[in-house]
Tab-separated table of C-alpha atoms in Angstrom:
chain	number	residue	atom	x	y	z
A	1	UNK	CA	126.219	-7.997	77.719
A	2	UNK	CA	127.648	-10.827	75.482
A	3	UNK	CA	126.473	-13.435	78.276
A	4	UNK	CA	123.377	-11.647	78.880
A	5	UNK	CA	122.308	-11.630	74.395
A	6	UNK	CA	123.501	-15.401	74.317
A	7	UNK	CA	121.055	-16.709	77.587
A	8	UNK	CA	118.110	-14.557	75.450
A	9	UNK	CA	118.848	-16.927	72.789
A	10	UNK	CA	118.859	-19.486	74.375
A	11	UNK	CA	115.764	-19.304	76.850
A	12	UNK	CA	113.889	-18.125	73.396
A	13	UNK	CA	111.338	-20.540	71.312
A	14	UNK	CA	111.876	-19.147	67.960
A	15	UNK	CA	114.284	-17.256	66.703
A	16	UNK	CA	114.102	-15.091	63.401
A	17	UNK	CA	117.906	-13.972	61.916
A	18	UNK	CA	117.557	-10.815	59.987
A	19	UNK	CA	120.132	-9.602	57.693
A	20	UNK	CA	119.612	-6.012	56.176
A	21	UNK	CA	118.004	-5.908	52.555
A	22	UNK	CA	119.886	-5.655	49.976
A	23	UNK	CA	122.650	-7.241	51.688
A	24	UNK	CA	126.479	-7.845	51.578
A	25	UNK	CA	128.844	-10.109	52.923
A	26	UNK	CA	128.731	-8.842	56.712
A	27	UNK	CA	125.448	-8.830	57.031
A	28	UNK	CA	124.456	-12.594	55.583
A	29	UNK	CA	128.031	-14.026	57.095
A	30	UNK	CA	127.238	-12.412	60.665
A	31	UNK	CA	124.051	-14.492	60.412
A	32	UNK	CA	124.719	-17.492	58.705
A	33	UNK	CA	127.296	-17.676	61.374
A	34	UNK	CA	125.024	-17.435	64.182
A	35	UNK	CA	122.698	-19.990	62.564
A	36	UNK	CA	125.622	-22.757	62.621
A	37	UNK	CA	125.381	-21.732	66.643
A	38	UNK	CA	121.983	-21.934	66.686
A	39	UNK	CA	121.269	-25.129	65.274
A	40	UNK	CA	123.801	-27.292	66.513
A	41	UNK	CA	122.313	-25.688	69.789
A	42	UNK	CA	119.211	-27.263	69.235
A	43	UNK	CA	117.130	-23.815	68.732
A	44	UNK	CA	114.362	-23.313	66.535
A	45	UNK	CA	115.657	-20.921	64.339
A	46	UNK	CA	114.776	-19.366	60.437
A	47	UNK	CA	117.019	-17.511	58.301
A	48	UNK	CA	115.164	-14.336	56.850
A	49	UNK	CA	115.757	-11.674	54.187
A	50	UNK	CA	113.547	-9.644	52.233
A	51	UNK	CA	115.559	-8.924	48.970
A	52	UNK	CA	114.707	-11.838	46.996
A	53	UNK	CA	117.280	-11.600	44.459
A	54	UNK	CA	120.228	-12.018	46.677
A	55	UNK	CA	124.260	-11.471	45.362
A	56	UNK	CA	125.139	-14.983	44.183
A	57	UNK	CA	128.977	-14.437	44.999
A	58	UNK	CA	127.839	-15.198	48.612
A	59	UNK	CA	126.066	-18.942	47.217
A	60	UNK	CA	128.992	-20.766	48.800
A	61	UNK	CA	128.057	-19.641	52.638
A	62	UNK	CA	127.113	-22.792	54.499
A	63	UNK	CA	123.498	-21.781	55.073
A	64	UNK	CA	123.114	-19.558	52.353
A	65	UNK	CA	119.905	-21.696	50.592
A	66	UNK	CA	118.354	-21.846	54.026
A	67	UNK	CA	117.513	-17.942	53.622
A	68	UNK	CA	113.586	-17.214	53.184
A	69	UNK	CA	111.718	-14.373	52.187
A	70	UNK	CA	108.479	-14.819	54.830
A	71	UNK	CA	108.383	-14.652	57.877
A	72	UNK	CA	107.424	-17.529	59.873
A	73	UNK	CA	103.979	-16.943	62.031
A	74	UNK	CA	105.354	-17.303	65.152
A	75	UNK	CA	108.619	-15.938	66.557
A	76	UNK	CA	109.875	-14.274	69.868
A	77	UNK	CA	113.300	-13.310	69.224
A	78	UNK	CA	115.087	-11.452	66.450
A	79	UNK	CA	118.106	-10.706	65.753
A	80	UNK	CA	119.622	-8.024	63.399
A	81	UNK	CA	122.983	-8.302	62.075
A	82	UNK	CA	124.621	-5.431	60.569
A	83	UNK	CA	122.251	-2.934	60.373
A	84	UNK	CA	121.584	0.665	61.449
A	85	UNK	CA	118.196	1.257	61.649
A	86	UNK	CA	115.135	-0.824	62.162
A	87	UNK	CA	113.801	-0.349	58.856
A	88	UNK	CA	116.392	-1.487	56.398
A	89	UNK	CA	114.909	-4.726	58.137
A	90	UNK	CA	111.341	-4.565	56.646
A	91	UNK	CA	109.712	-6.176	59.949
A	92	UNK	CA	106.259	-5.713	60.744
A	93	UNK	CA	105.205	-4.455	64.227
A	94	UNK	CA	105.298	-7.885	66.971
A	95	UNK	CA	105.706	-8.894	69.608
A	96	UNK	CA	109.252	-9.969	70.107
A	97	UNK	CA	112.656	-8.722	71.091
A	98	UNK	CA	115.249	-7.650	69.266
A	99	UNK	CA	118.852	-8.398	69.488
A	100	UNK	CA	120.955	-5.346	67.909
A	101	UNK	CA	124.056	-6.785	66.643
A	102	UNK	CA	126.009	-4.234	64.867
A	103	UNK	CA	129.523	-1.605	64.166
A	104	UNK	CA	128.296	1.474	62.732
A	105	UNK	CA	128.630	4.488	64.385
A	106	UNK	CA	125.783	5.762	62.966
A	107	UNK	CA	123.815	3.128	64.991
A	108	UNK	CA	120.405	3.960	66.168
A	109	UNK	CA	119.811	1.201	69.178
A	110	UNK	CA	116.991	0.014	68.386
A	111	UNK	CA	116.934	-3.415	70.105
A	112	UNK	CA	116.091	-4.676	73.334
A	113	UNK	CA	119.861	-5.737	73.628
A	114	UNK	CA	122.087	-3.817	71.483
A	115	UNK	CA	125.591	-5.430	70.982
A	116	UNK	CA	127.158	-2.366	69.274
A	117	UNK	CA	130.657	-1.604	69.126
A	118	UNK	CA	131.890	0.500	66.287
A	119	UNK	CA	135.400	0.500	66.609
A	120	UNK	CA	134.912	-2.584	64.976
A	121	UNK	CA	135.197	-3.249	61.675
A	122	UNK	CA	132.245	-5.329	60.957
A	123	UNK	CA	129.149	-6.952	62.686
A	124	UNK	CA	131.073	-10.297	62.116
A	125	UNK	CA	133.211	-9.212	64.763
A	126	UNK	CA	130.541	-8.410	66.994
A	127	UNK	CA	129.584	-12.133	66.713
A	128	UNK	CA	133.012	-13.467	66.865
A	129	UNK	CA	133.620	-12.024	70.433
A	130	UNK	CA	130.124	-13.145	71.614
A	131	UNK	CA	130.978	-16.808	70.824
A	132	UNK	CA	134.217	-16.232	72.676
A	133	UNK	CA	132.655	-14.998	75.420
A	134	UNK	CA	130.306	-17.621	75.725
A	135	UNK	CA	133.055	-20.305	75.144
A	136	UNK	CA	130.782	-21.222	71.916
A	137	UNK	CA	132.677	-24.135	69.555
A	138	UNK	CA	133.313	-22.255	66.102
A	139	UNK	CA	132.857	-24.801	63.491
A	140	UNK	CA	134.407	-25.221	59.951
A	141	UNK	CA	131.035	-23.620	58.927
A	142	UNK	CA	130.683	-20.794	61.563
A	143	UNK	CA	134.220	-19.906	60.700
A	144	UNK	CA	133.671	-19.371	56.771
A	145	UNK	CA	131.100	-17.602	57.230
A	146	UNK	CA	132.791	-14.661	59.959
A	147	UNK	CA	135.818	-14.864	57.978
A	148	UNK	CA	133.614	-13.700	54.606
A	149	UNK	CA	132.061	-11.237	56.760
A	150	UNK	CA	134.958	-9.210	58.124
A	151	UNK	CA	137.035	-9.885	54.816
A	152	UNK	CA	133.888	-8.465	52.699
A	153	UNK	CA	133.182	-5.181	54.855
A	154	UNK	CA	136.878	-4.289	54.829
A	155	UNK	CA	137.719	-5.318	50.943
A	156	UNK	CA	139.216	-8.528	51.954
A	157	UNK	CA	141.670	-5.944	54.342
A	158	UNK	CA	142.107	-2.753	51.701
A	159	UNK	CA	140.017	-0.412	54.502
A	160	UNK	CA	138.375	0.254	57.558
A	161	UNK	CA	140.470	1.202	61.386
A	162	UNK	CA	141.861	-2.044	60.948
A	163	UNK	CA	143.920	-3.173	64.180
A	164	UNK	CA	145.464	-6.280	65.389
A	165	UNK	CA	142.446	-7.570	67.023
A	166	UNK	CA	140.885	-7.206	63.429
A	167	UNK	CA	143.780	-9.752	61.886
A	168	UNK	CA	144.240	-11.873	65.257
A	169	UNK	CA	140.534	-12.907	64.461
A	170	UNK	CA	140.764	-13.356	60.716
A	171	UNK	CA	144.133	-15.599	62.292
A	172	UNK	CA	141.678	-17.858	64.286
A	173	UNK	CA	138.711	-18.595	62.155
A	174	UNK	CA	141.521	-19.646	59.512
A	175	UNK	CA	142.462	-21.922	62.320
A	176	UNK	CA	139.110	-23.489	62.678
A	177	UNK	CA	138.859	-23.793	58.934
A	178	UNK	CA	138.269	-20.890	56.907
A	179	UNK	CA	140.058	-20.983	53.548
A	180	UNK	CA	140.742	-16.948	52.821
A	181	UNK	CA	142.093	-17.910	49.139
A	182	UNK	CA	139.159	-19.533	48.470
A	183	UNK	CA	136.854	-17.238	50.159
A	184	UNK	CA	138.399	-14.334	48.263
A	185	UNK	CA	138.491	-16.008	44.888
A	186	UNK	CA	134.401	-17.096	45.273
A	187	UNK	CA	133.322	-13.521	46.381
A	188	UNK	CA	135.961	-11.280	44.118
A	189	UNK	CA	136.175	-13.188	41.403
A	190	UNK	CA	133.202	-14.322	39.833
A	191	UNK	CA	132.053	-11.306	38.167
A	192	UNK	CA	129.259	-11.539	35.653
A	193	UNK	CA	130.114	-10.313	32.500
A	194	UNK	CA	126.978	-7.685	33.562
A	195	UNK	CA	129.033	-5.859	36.072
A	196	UNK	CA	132.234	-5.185	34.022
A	197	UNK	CA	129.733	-3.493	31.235
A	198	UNK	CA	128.957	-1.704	34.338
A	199	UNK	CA	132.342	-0.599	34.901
A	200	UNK	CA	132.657	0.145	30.996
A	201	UNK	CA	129.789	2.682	31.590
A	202	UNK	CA	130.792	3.898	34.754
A	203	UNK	CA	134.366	4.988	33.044
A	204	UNK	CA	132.518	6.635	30.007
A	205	UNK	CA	130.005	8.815	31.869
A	206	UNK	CA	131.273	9.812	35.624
A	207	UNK	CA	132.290	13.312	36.188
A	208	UNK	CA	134.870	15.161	38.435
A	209	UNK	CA	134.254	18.209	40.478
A	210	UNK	CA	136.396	20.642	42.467
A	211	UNK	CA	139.972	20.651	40.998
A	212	UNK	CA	139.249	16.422	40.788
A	213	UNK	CA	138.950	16.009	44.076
A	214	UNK	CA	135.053	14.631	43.886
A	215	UNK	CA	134.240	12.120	41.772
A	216	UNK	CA	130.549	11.052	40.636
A	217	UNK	CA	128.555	8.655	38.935
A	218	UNK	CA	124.656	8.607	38.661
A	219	UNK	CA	123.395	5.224	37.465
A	220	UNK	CA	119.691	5.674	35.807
A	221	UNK	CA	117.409	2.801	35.083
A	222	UNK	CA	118.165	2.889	31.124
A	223	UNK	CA	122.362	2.451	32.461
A	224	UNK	CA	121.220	-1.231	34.079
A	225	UNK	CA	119.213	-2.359	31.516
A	226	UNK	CA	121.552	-1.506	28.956
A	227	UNK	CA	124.610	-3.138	30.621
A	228	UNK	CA	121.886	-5.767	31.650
A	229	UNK	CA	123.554	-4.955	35.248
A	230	UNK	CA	121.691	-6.044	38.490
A	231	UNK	CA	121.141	-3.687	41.893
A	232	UNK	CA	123.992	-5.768	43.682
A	233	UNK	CA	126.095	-5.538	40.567
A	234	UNK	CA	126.651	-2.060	42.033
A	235	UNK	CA	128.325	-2.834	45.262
A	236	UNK	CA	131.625	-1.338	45.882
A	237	UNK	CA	131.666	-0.159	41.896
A	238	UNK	CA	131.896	3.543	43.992
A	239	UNK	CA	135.328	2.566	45.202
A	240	UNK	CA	136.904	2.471	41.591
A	241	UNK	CA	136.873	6.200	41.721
A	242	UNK	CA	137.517	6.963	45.563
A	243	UNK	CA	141.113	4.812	44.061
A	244	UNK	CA	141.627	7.718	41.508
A	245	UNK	CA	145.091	9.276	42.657
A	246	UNK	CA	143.822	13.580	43.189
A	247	UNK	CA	140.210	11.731	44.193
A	248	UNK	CA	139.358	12.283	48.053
A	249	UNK	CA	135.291	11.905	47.550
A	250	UNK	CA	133.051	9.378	45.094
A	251	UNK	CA	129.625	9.874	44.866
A	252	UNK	CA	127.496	7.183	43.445
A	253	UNK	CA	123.850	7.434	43.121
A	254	UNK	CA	121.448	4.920	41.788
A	255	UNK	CA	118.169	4.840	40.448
A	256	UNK	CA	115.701	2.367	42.322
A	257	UNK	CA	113.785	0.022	40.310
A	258	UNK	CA	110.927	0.883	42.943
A	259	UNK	CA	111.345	4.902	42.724
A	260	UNK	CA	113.580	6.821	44.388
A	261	UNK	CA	117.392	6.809	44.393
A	262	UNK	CA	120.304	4.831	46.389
A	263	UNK	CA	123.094	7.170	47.642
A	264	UNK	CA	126.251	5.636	48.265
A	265	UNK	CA	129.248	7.916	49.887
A	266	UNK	CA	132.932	7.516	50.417
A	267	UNK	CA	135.870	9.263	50.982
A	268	UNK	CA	139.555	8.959	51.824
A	269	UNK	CA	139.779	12.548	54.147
A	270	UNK	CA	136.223	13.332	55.256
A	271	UNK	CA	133.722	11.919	57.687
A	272	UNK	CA	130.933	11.360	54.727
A	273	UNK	CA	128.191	9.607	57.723
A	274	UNK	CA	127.906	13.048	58.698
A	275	UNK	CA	126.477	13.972	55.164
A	276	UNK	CA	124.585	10.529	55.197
A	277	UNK	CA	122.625	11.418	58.485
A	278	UNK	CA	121.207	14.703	57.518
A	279	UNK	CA	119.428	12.467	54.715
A	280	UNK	CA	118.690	9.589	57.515
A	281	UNK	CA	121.050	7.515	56.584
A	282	UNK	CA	123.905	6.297	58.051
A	283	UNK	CA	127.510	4.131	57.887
A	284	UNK	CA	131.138	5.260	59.118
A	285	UNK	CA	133.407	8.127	58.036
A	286	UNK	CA	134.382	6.941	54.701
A	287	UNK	CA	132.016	4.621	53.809
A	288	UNK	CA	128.124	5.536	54.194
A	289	UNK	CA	125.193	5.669	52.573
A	290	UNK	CA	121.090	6.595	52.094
A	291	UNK	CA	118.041	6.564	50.611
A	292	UNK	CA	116.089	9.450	49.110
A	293	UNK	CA	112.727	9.645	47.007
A	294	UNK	CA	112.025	11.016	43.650
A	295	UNK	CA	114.091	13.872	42.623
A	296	UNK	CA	116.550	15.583	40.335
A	297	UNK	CA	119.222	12.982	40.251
A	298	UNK	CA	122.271	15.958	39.338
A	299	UNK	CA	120.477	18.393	41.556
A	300	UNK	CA	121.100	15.940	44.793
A	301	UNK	CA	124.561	15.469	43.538
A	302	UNK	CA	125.674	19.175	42.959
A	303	UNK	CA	124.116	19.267	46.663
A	304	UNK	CA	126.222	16.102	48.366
A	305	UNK	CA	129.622	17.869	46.658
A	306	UNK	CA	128.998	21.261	47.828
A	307	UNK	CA	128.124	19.897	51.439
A	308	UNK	CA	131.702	17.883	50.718
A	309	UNK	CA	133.298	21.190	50.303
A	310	UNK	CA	132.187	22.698	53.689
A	311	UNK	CA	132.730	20.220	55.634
A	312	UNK	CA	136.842	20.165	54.242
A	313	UNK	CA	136.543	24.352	54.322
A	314	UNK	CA	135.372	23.934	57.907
């Protein structure tokens, strides 16, 4: 399969990378990463996400200012890295294929080639073993970015079913030049004085539920703008209260500048993708995640911690 995605590649005139909107580190290192490949493989390729605003911790990603926000006329290839389901793309109909490159169990296989294997713990995996496979030169470049990607998607190591495979990997794109000190001090710690007001709020108003065992924060417009906090400010802020000692649960839910509310799930005993599917959403056991429309924000919570207690009752 590996040889099979890398000869569509190459036998294709113009190639579109697609990371997920609003994205993290997996998602923009898996395919700033593949770009590297790309290019100094003589492909036509463009770099394409449709959050505009992207997370500026990830600035220092070789490739990172190449990204656009339209799509070129003209393309016959994509492909996705790191995501779960077709529309978290925001790709019109075409006519191209799609390369699926992706770990989440949750996984809907939507491409013409799906490279999906979620024992891994990230999609820069997925890319690291189909360079290997192809005997593909990893670059100084290539290498900071998959190092950034599988550091990011498991907090720099913290969680995930990390194995050896996961470390031997990290072990060899420090070989061909990835710096993990410096990676981890330019994505954990340059935080904007925004996101720590964040914090500051989160710590003031988030609630606990069943004996303390379910933790929850709901985030409303007014919270941002008076923190002067950004939608990516909010990434991973969840896991400061899945770290609470008696906390197995953390709910986060956040108010879309658009309408409707982001859902974010995770847990430290419970498979919380399970919850995240029956609202089409999606992720792995204690990390996942949807998307709902207008509603009653406490409403949807007192609903995500009851179905928390049935599924540890059942």
């Amino acid at each position: 399969m590996y040889q099979d995605a890398w000869q569509k590649m190459l036998d294709a005139n113009h190639i579109v990378i697609v990371s997920h909107v609003h994205p993290d580190g997996d998602t923009l290192g898996s395919a700033l990463a593949l770009y590297d490949v790309l290019k100094h493989a003589g492909k036509k390729v463009t770099l394409y996400n449709k959050t505009k605003e992207l997370p500026y911790v990830y600035d220092f990603l070789p490739g990172f200012s190449k990204i656009k926000h339209e799509l070129p006329e003209r393309f016959d290839l994509v492909i996705s890295c790191d995501c779960s389901t077709l529309d978290r793309l925001k790709l019109p109909e075409g006519e191209y294929e799609i390369i699926n490159i992706d770990h989440h169990i949750t996984n809907h296989y939507f491409g013409t080639t799906n490279l999906v294997v979620d024992r891994f713990t990230s999609a820069g995996m997925v890319v690291y073993e189909l360079l290997k496979a192809n005997h593909i030169t990893i670059t100084k470049e290539c290498a900071i970015c998959l190092y950034t990607a599988i550091a990011d998607d498991t907090g720099f190591f913290l969680y995930g079913d990390m194995d050896e495979l996961t470390f031997s990997i990290a072990a060899q794109l420090v070989k061909c030049g990835a710096n993990p000190k410096e990676i981890a001090s330019k994505v954990k710690r340059r935080e904007p004085l925004s996101k720590i007001r964040l914090y500051g709020y989160m710590l003031n108003h988030f609630h606990l539920h069943e004996e303390g065992t379910v933790a929850t924060i709901v985030f409303d417009k007014a919270a941002l703008e008076a923190t002067g906090a950004k939608r990516h400010d909010t990434k991973n802020i969840i896991n400061m209260l899945r770290s609470i000692v008696h906390v197995t649960s953390a709910i986060m839910i956040l108010e879309e500048k658009e309408g409707g509310y982001k859902v974010s799930l995770r847990s430290k005993d419970i498979n919380v993708a399970k919850i995240a599917l029956e609202y089409h959403g999606g992720g792995h056991k204690t990390a996942a995640g949807f998307e709902v429309g207008m509603c009653d924000p406490q409403q949807l919570r007192d609903e995500i911690v009851e179905k928390i207690q049935r599924i540890r009752q059942s």
